[in-house]
Amino acid sequence: MTDTNTVIIRRAEPADAAGAAEVWLRSYVAALPAVRRAHTDDEVRAWFRYVVVPERETWVAEGAGGVIVGVMVLQGGHLDQLYLSPERRGEGLGDRFVALAKERRPEGLELWTFQVNTPAHRFYERHGFTAAERTDGSGNEEREPDVRYVWLPSKRVRSAGFEPATS
């Protein structure tokens, strides 16, 4: 297991777009092999270069030698993307990204994940997200059934009449 303290999480710069896109591509293939991708590798790379990094709040995890090993994208109140290099899963990097997202959006967050991605469900639920909506996938480009997860800080959840689950 690699020491996550040797990994720096920082705001993405234009030069990080290619590395972030490669993490996204490799992670998608590893985590979602049965889910049809709506875009080619080159389209994903262009999207990171021209949209994700310059226009969104994009964070990267930088490992030894400056290699990008994770990417997180916040857009408004959405945790829009969270992908890790497959060989870096289970090291706590995702935990660090979610903690950062909650720090950056203390009023709450929401995200979408595919229904077939049960490891993601467990991960987000462990971090206090709750499933709020399930769809047949007709609203996403992949046409894959998905789940919307929501995280609200405990104080706000209680004021809305909900009690957070305790474990």
JSON list of C-alpha atoms in Angstrom, two decimals:
[
{"chain": "A", "resi": 1, "resn": "MET", "atom": "CA", "xyz": [0.00, 0.00, 0.00]},
{"chain": "A", "resi": 2, "resn": "THR", "atom": "CA", "xyz": [1.29, 3.43, -0.94]},
{"chain": "A", "resi": 3, "resn": "ASP", "atom": "CA", "xyz": [1.45, 6.22, 1.63]},
{"chain": "A", "resi": 4, "resn": "THR", "atom": "CA", "xyz": [-1.30, 8.71, 0.67]},
{"chain": "A", "resi": 5, "resn": "ASN", "atom": "CA", "xyz": [0.60, 11.45, 2.48]},
{"chain": "A", "resi": 6, "resn": "THR", "atom": "CA", "xyz": [3.06, 11.44, -0.43]},
{"chain": "A", "resi": 7, "resn": "VAL", "atom": "CA", "xyz": [0.16, 12.40, -2.69]},
{"chain": "A", "resi": 8, "resn": "ILE", "atom": "CA", "xyz": [-0.65, 16.09, -2.95]},
{"chain": "A", "resi": 9, "resn": "ILE", "atom": "CA", "xyz": [-4.19, 17.22, -3.70]},
{"chain": "A", "resi": 10, "resn": "ARG", "atom": "CA", "xyz": [-4.23, 20.56, -5.48]},
{"chain": "A", "resi": 11, "resn": "ARG", "atom": "CA", "xyz": [-6.19, 22.62, -7.98]},
{"chain": "A", "resi": 12, "resn": "ALA", "atom": "CA", "xyz": [-5.66, 21.46, -11.53]},
{"chain": "A", "resi": 13, "resn": "GLU", "atom": "CA", "xyz": [-3.66, 23.56, -13.94]},
{"chain": "A", "resi": 14, "resn": "PRO", "atom": "CA", "xyz": [-3.93, 23.48, -17.75]},
{"chain": "A", "resi": 15, "resn": "ALA", "atom": "CA", "xyz": [-0.91, 21.15, -17.95]},
{"chain": "A", "resi": 16, "resn": "ASP", "atom": "CA", "xyz": [-2.84, 18.58, -15.83]},
{"chain": "A", "resi": 17, "resn": "ALA", "atom": "CA", "xyz": [-5.67, 18.09, -18.33]},
{"chain": "A", "resi": 18, "resn": "ALA", "atom": "CA", "xyz": [-4.02, 15.19, -20.18]},
{"chain": "A", "resi": 19, "resn": "GLY", "atom": "CA", "xyz": [-3.12, 13.32, -16.98]},
{"chain": "A", "resi": 20, "resn": "ALA", "atom": "CA", "xyz": [-6.58, 13.88, -15.49]},
{"chain": "A", "resi": 21, "resn": "ALA", "atom": "CA", "xyz": [-8.23, 12.61, -18.67]},
{"chain": "A", "resi": 22, "resn": "GLU", "atom": "CA", "xyz": [-6.05, 9.47, -18.62]},
{"chain": "A", "resi": 23, "resn": "VAL", "atom": "CA", "xyz": [-7.07, 8.79, -15.01]},
{"chain": "A", "resi": 24, "resn": "TRP", "atom": "CA", "xyz": [-10.73, 9.19, -16.01]},
{"chain": "A", "resi": 25, "resn": "LEU", "atom": "CA", "xyz": [-10.36, 6.85, -18.99]},
{"chain": "A", "resi": 26, "resn": "ARG", "atom": "CA", "xyz": [-8.47, 4.13, -17.09]},
{"chain": "A", "resi": 27, "resn": "SER", "atom": "CA", "xyz": [-10.76, 4.31, -14.08]},
{"chain": "A", "resi": 28, "resn": "TYR", "atom": "CA", "xyz": [-13.93, 4.17, -16.19]},
{"chain": "A", "resi": 29, "resn": "VAL", "atom": "CA", "xyz": [-12.74, 1.05, -18.00]},
{"chain": "A", "resi": 30, "resn": "ALA", "atom": "CA", "xyz": [-11.72, -0.64, -14.73]},
{"chain": "A", "resi": 31, "resn": "ALA", "atom": "CA", "xyz": [-14.83, 0.28, -12.70]},
{"chain": "A", "resi": 32, "resn": "LEU", "atom": "CA", "xyz": [-17.51, 0.20, -15.39]},
{"chain": "A", "resi": 33, "resn": "PRO", "atom": "CA", "xyz": [-16.51, -2.37, -18.02]},
{"chain": "A", "resi": 34, "resn": "ALA", "atom": "CA", "xyz": [-20.11, -3.14, -18.97]},
{"chain": "A", "resi": 35, "resn": "VAL", "atom": "CA", "xyz": [-21.22, 0.50, -19.29]},
{"chain": "A", "resi": 36, "resn": "ARG", "atom": "CA", "xyz": [-21.21, 1.94, -22.80]},
{"chain": "A", "resi": 37, "resn": "ARG", "atom": "CA", "xyz": [-19.11, 5.09, -23.05]},
{"chain": "A", "resi": 38, "resn": "ALA", "atom": "CA", "xyz": [-20.82, 7.94, -24.86]},
{"chain": "A", "resi": 39, "resn": "HIS", "atom": "CA", "xyz": [-17.55, 9.50, -26.09]},
{"chain": "A", "resi": 40, "resn": "THR", "atom": "CA", "xyz": [-14.29, 8.36, -27.66]},
{"chain": "A", "resi": 41, "resn": "ASP", "atom": "CA", "xyz": [-10.98, 8.62, -25.82]},
{"chain": "A", "resi": 42, "resn": "ASP", "atom": "CA", "xyz": [-10.04, 11.68, -27.90]},
{"chain": "A", "resi": 43, "resn": "GLU", "atom": "CA", "xyz": [-13.36, 13.38, -27.11]},
{"chain": "A", "resi": 44, "resn": "VAL", "atom": "CA", "xyz": [-12.80, 12.78, -23.38]},
{"chain": "A", "resi": 45, "resn": "ARG", "atom": "CA", "xyz": [-9.27, 14.22, -23.64]},
{"chain": "A", "resi": 46, "resn": "ALA", "atom": "CA", "xyz": [-10.59, 17.31, -25.44]},
{"chain": "A", "resi": 47, "resn": "TRP", "atom": "CA", "xyz": [-13.38, 17.71, -22.86]},
{"chain": "A", "resi": 48, "resn": "PHE", "atom": "CA", "xyz": [-10.81, 17.76, -20.05]},
{"chain": "A", "resi": 49, "resn": "ARG", "atom": "CA", "xyz": [-8.54, 20.16, -21.93]},
{"chain": "A", "resi": 50, "resn": "TYR", "atom": "CA", "xyz": [-11.16, 22.65, -23.09]},
{"chain": "A", "resi": 51, "resn": "VAL", "atom": "CA", "xyz": [-13.98, 22.34, -20.54]},
{"chain": "A", "resi": 52, "resn": "VAL", "atom": "CA", "xyz": [-13.23, 20.46, -17.32]},
{"chain": "A", "resi": 53, "resn": "VAL", "atom": "CA", "xyz": [-9.90, 21.98, -16.30]},
{"chain": "A", "resi": 54, "resn": "PRO", "atom": "CA", "xyz": [-10.40, 25.58, -17.50]},
{"chain": "A", "resi": 55, "resn": "GLU", "atom": "CA", "xyz": [-14.11, 26.00, -16.68]},
{"chain": "A", "resi": 56, "resn": "ARG", "atom": "CA", "xyz": [-14.81, 23.87, -13.61]},
{"chain": "A", "resi": 57, "resn": "GLU", "atom": "CA", "xyz": [-13.39, 23.57, -10.13]},
{"chain": "A", "resi": 58, "resn": "THR", "atom": "CA", "xyz": [-11.04, 20.70, -10.86]},
{"chain": "A", "resi": 59, "resn": "TRP", "atom": "CA", "xyz": [-8.69, 19.11, -8.33]},
{"chain": "A", "resi": 60, "resn": "VAL", "atom": "CA", "xyz": [-6.01, 16.52, -8.94]},
{"chain": "A", "resi": 61, "resn": "ALA", "atom": "CA", "xyz": [-4.11, 14.09, -6.77]},
{"chain": "A", "resi": 62, "resn": "GLU", "atom": "CA", "xyz": [-0.45, 14.26, -7.74]},
{"chain": "A", "resi": 63, "resn": "GLY", "atom": "CA", "xyz": [1.76, 11.32, -6.87]},
{"chain": "A", "resi": 64, "resn": "ALA", "atom": "CA", "xyz": [5.49, 10.74, -7.07]},
{"chain": "A", "resi": 65, "resn": "GLY", "atom": "CA", "xyz": [7.17, 12.26, -10.10]},
{"chain": "A", "resi": 66, "resn": "GLY", "atom": "CA", "xyz": [4.22, 14.58, -10.74]},
{"chain": "A", "resi": 67, "resn": "VAL", "atom": "CA", "xyz": [2.00, 11.76, -12.02]},
{"chain": "A", "resi": 68, "resn": "ILE", "atom": "CA", "xyz": [-1.73, 12.50, -11.76]},
{"chain": "A", "resi": 69, "resn": "VAL", "atom": "CA", "xyz": [-3.39, 9.62, -9.87]},
{"chain": "A", "resi": 70, "resn": "GLY", "atom": "CA", "xyz": [-6.83, 11.09, -9.17]},
{"chain": "A", "resi": 71, "resn": "VAL", "atom": "CA", "xyz": [-9.24, 13.78, -10.29]},
{"chain": "A", "resi": 72, "resn": "MET", "atom": "CA", "xyz": [-12.26, 15.43, -8.69]},
{"chain": "A", "resi": 73, "resn": "VAL", "atom": "CA", "xyz": [-14.53, 17.99, -10.31]},
{"chain": "A", "resi": 74, "resn": "LEU", "atom": "CA", "xyz": [-16.98, 20.23, -8.50]},
{"chain": "A", "resi": 75, "resn": "GLN", "atom": "CA", "xyz": [-19.58, 22.15, -10.46]},
{"chain": "A", "resi": 76, "resn": "GLY", "atom": "CA", "xyz": [-21.90, 24.25, -8.34]},
{"chain": "A", "resi": 77, "resn": "GLY", "atom": "CA", "xyz": [-23.32, 21.95, -5.67]},
{"chain": "A", "resi": 78, "resn": "HIS", "atom": "CA", "xyz": [-22.46, 18.84, -7.67]},
{"chain": "A", "resi": 79, "resn": "LEU", "atom": "CA", "xyz": [-19.57, 16.48, -7.10]},
{"chain": "A", "resi": 80, "resn": "ASP", "atom": "CA", "xyz": [-19.44, 16.01, -10.86]},
{"chain": "A", "resi": 81, "resn": "GLN", "atom": "CA", "xyz": [-16.48, 13.64, -11.25]},
{"chain": "A", "resi": 82, "resn": "LEU", "atom": "CA", "xyz": [-14.36, 11.56, -8.87]},
{"chain": "A", "resi": 83, "resn": "TYR", "atom": "CA", "xyz": [-11.99, 9.09, -10.48]},
{"chain": "A", "resi": 84, "resn": "LEU", "atom": "CA", "xyz": [-8.81, 7.42, -9.22]},
{"chain": "A", "resi": 85, "resn": "SER", "atom": "CA", "xyz": [-6.13, 5.45, -11.02]},
{"chain": "A", "resi": 86, "resn": "PRO", "atom": "CA", "xyz": [-7.25, 1.84, -10.60]},
{"chain": "A", "resi": 87, "resn": "GLU", "atom": "CA", "xyz": [-4.03, 0.84, -8.83]},
{"chain": "A", "resi": 88, "resn": "ARG", "atom": "CA", "xyz": [-4.55, 3.65, -6.28]},
{"chain": "A", "resi": 89, "resn": "ARG", "atom": "CA", "xyz": [-8.05, 2.63, -5.16]},
{"chain": "A", "resi": 90, "resn": "GLY", "atom": "CA", "xyz": [-8.36, 1.67, -1.51]},
{"chain": "A", "resi": 91, "resn": "GLU", "atom": "CA", "xyz": [-5.54, 3.97, -0.33]},
{"chain": "A", "resi": 92, "resn": "GLY", "atom": "CA", "xyz": [-7.70, 6.76, 1.11]},
{"chain": "A", "resi": 93, "resn": "LEU", "atom": "CA", "xyz": [-7.40, 9.18, -1.81]},
{"chain": "A", "resi": 94, "resn": "GLY", "atom": "CA", "xyz": [-11.15, 9.09, -2.45]},
{"chain": "A", "resi": 95, "resn": "ASP", "atom": "CA", "xyz": [-11.72, 9.83, 1.25]},
{"chain": "A", "resi": 96, "resn": "ARG", "atom": "CA", "xyz": [-9.44, 12.85, 0.99]},
{"chain": "A", "resi": 97, "resn": "PHE", "atom": "CA", "xyz": [-11.25, 14.10, -2.12]},
{"chain": "A", "resi": 98, "resn": "VAL", "atom": "CA", "xyz": [-14.69, 13.75, -0.48]},
{"chain": "A", "resi": 99, "resn": "ALA", "atom": "CA", "xyz": [-13.48, 15.57, 2.64]},
{"chain": "A", "resi": 100, "resn": "LEU", "atom": "CA", "xyz": [-12.23, 18.37, 0.40]},
{"chain": "A", "resi": 101, "resn": "ALA", "atom": "CA", "xyz": [-15.53, 18.47, -1.50]},
{"chain": "A", "resi": 102, "resn": "LYS", "atom": "CA", "xyz": [-17.46, 18.78, 1.78]},
{"chain": "A", "resi": 103, "resn": "GLU", "atom": "CA", "xyz": [-15.09, 21.51, 2.93]},
{"chain": "A", "resi": 104, "resn": "ARG", "atom": "CA", "xyz": [-15.56, 23.39, -0.35]},
{"chain": "A", "resi": 105, "resn": "ARG", "atom": "CA", "xyz": [-19.36, 22.89, -0.34]},
{"chain": "A", "resi": 106, "resn": "PRO", "atom": "CA", "xyz": [-20.36, 22.90, 3.35]},
{"chain": "A", "resi": 107, "resn": "GLU", "atom": "CA", "xyz": [-24.00, 23.59, 2.43]},
{"chain": "A", "resi": 108, "resn": "GLY", "atom": "CA", "xyz": [-24.27, 20.16, 0.80]},
{"chain": "A", "resi": 109, "resn": "LEU", "atom": "CA", "xyz": [-23.48, 18.14, -2.30]},
{"chain": "A", "resi": 110, "resn": "GLU", "atom": "CA", "xyz": [-25.15, 15.88, -4.77]},
{"chain": "A", "resi": 111, "resn": "LEU", "atom": "CA", "xyz": [-23.82, 13.48, -7.35]},
{"chain": "A", "resi": 112, "resn": "TRP", "atom": "CA", "xyz": [-24.89, 10.81, -9.81]},
{"chain": "A", "resi": 113, "resn": "THR", "atom": "CA", "xyz": [-23.46, 7.32, -10.13]},
{"chain": "A", "resi": 114, "resn": "PHE", "atom": "CA", "xyz": [-24.56, 4.34, -12.19]},
{"chain": "A", "resi": 115, "resn": "GLN", "atom": "CA", "xyz": [-26.72, 1.73, -10.48]},
{"chain": "A", "resi": 116, "resn": "VAL", "atom": "CA", "xyz": [-24.27, -1.03, -11.49]},
{"chain": "A", "resi": 117, "resn": "ASN", "atom": "CA", "xyz": [-21.43, 0.74, -9.64]},
{"chain": "A", "resi": 118, "resn": "THR", "atom": "CA", "xyz": [-22.08, -0.83, -6.24]},
{"chain": "A", "resi": 119, "resn": "PRO", "atom": "CA", "xyz": [-18.56, -0.06, -4.92]},
{"chain": "A", "resi": 120, "resn": "ALA", "atom": "CA", "xyz": [-19.32, 3.64, -5.50]},
{"chain": "A", "resi": 121, "resn": "HIS", "atom": "CA", "xyz": [-22.64, 3.29, -3.66]},
{"chain": "A", "resi": 122, "resn": "ARG", "atom": "CA", "xyz": [-20.87, 1.81, -0.63]},
{"chain": "A", "resi": 123, "resn": "PHE", "atom": "CA", "xyz": [-18.16, 4.48, -0.78]},
{"chain": "A", "resi": 124, "resn": "TYR", "atom": "CA", "xyz": [-20.57, 7.44, -0.90]},
{"chain": "A", "resi": 125, "resn": "GLU", "atom": "CA", "xyz": [-22.92, 5.96, 1.70]},
{"chain": "A", "resi": 126, "resn": "ARG", "atom": "CA", "xyz": [-19.94, 5.49, 4.03]},
{"chain": "A", "resi": 127, "resn": "HIS", "atom": "CA", "xyz": [-19.35, 9.23, 3.62]},
{"chain": "A", "resi": 128, "resn": "GLY", "atom": "CA", "xyz": [-22.89, 10.17, 4.61]},
{"chain": "A", "resi": 129, "resn": "PHE", "atom": "CA", "xyz": [-24.51, 10.43, 1.18]},
{"chain": "A", "resi": 130, "resn": "THR", "atom": "CA", "xyz": [-28.02, 9.03, 0.82]},
{"chain": "A", "resi": 131, "resn": "ALA", "atom": "CA", "xyz": [-29.74, 7.80, -2.32]},
{"chain": "A", "resi": 132, "resn": "ALA", "atom": "CA", "xyz": [-32.38, 10.35, -3.26]},
{"chain": "A", "resi": 133, "resn": "GLU", "atom": "CA", "xyz": [-33.49, 9.26, -6.75]},
{"chain": "A", "resi": 134, "resn": "ARG", "atom": "CA", "xyz": [-33.12, 6.33, -9.13]},
{"chain": "A", "resi": 135, "resn": "THR", "atom": "CA", "xyz": [-33.68, 6.64, -12.87]},
{"chain": "A", "resi": 136, "resn": "ASP", "atom": "CA", "xyz": [-33.82, 4.38, -15.90]},
{"chain": "A", "resi": 137, "resn": "GLY", "atom": "CA", "xyz": [-30.88, 6.25, -17.44]},
{"chain": "A", "resi": 138, "resn": "SER", "atom": "CA", "xyz": [-32.89, 8.05, -20.11]},
{"chain": "A", "resi": 139, "resn": "GLY", "atom": "CA", "xyz": [-31.46, 11.36, -18.86]},
{"chain": "A", "resi": 140, "resn": "ASN", "atom": "CA", "xyz": [-27.77, 10.49, -19.24]},
{"chain": "A", "resi": 141, "resn": "GLU", "atom": "CA", "xyz": [-25.64, 10.07, -22.36]},
{"chain": "A", "resi": 142, "resn": "GLU", "atom": "CA", "xyz": [-24.80, 6.45, -21.61]},
{"chain": "A", "resi": 143, "resn": "ARG", "atom": "CA", "xyz": [-28.48, 5.51, -21.22]},
{"chain": "A", "resi": 144, "resn": "GLU", "atom": "CA", "xyz": [-27.47, 3.59, -18.09]},
{"chain": "A", "resi": 145, "resn": "PRO", "atom": "CA", "xyz": [-29.73, 3.44, -15.00]},
{"chain": "A", "resi": 146, "resn": "ASP", "atom": "CA", "xyz": [-28.34, 5.74, -12.34]},
{"chain": "A", "resi": 147, "resn": "VAL", "atom": "CA", "xyz": [-28.72, 6.95, -8.77]},
{"chain": "A", "resi": 148, "resn": "ARG", "atom": "CA", "xyz": [-28.61, 10.51, -7.43]},
{"chain": "A", "resi": 149, "resn": "TYR", "atom": "CA", "xyz": [-26.92, 10.78, -4.04]},
{"chain": "A", "resi": 150, "resn": "VAL", "atom": "CA", "xyz": [-27.21, 13.74, -1.68]},
{"chain": "A", "resi": 151, "resn": "TRP", "atom": "CA", "xyz": [-25.08, 14.81, 1.28]},
{"chain": "A", "resi": 152, "resn": "LEU", "atom": "CA", "xyz": [-26.33, 17.47, 3.67]},
{"chain": "A", "resi": 153, "resn": "PRO", "atom": "CA", "xyz": [-24.46, 18.52, 6.80]},
{"chain": "A", "resi": 154, "resn": "SER", "atom": "CA", "xyz": [-26.01, 17.03, 9.95]},
{"chain": "A", "resi": 155, "resn": "LYS", "atom": "CA", "xyz": [-27.37, 20.35, 11.23]},
{"chain": "A", "resi": 156, "resn": "ARG", "atom": "CA", "xyz": [-29.17, 21.01, 7.95]},
{"chain": "A", "resi": 157, "resn": "VAL", "atom": "CA", "xyz": [-30.47, 17.44, 7.76]},
{"chain": "A", "resi": 158, "resn": "ARG", "atom": "CA", "xyz": [-31.97, 17.71, 11.25]},
{"chain": "A", "resi": 159, "resn": "SER", "atom": "CA", "xyz": [-33.57, 21.08, 10.46]},
{"chain": "A", "resi": 160, "resn": "ALA", "atom": "CA", "xyz": [-35.20, 19.51, 7.41]},
{"chain": "A", "resi": 161, "resn": "GLY", "atom": "CA", "xyz": [-36.79, 16.86, 9.64]},
{"chain": "A", "resi": 162, "resn": "PHE", "atom": "CA", "xyz": [-34.36, 14.04, 8.90]},
{"chain": "A", "resi": 163, "resn": "GLU", "atom": "CA", "xyz": [-32.06, 12.34, 11.34]},
{"chain": "A", "resi": 164, "resn": "PRO", "atom": "CA", "xyz": [-28.73, 11.08, 10.02]},
{"chain": "A", "resi": 165, "resn": "ALA", "atom": "CA", "xyz": [-28.18, 7.34, 10.19]},
{"chain": "A", "resi": 166, "resn": "THR", "atom": "CA", "xyz": [-25.78, 6.20, 12.88]},
{"chain": "A", "resi": 167, "resn": "SER", "atom": "CA", "xyz": [-23.58, 3.16, 12.67]}
]
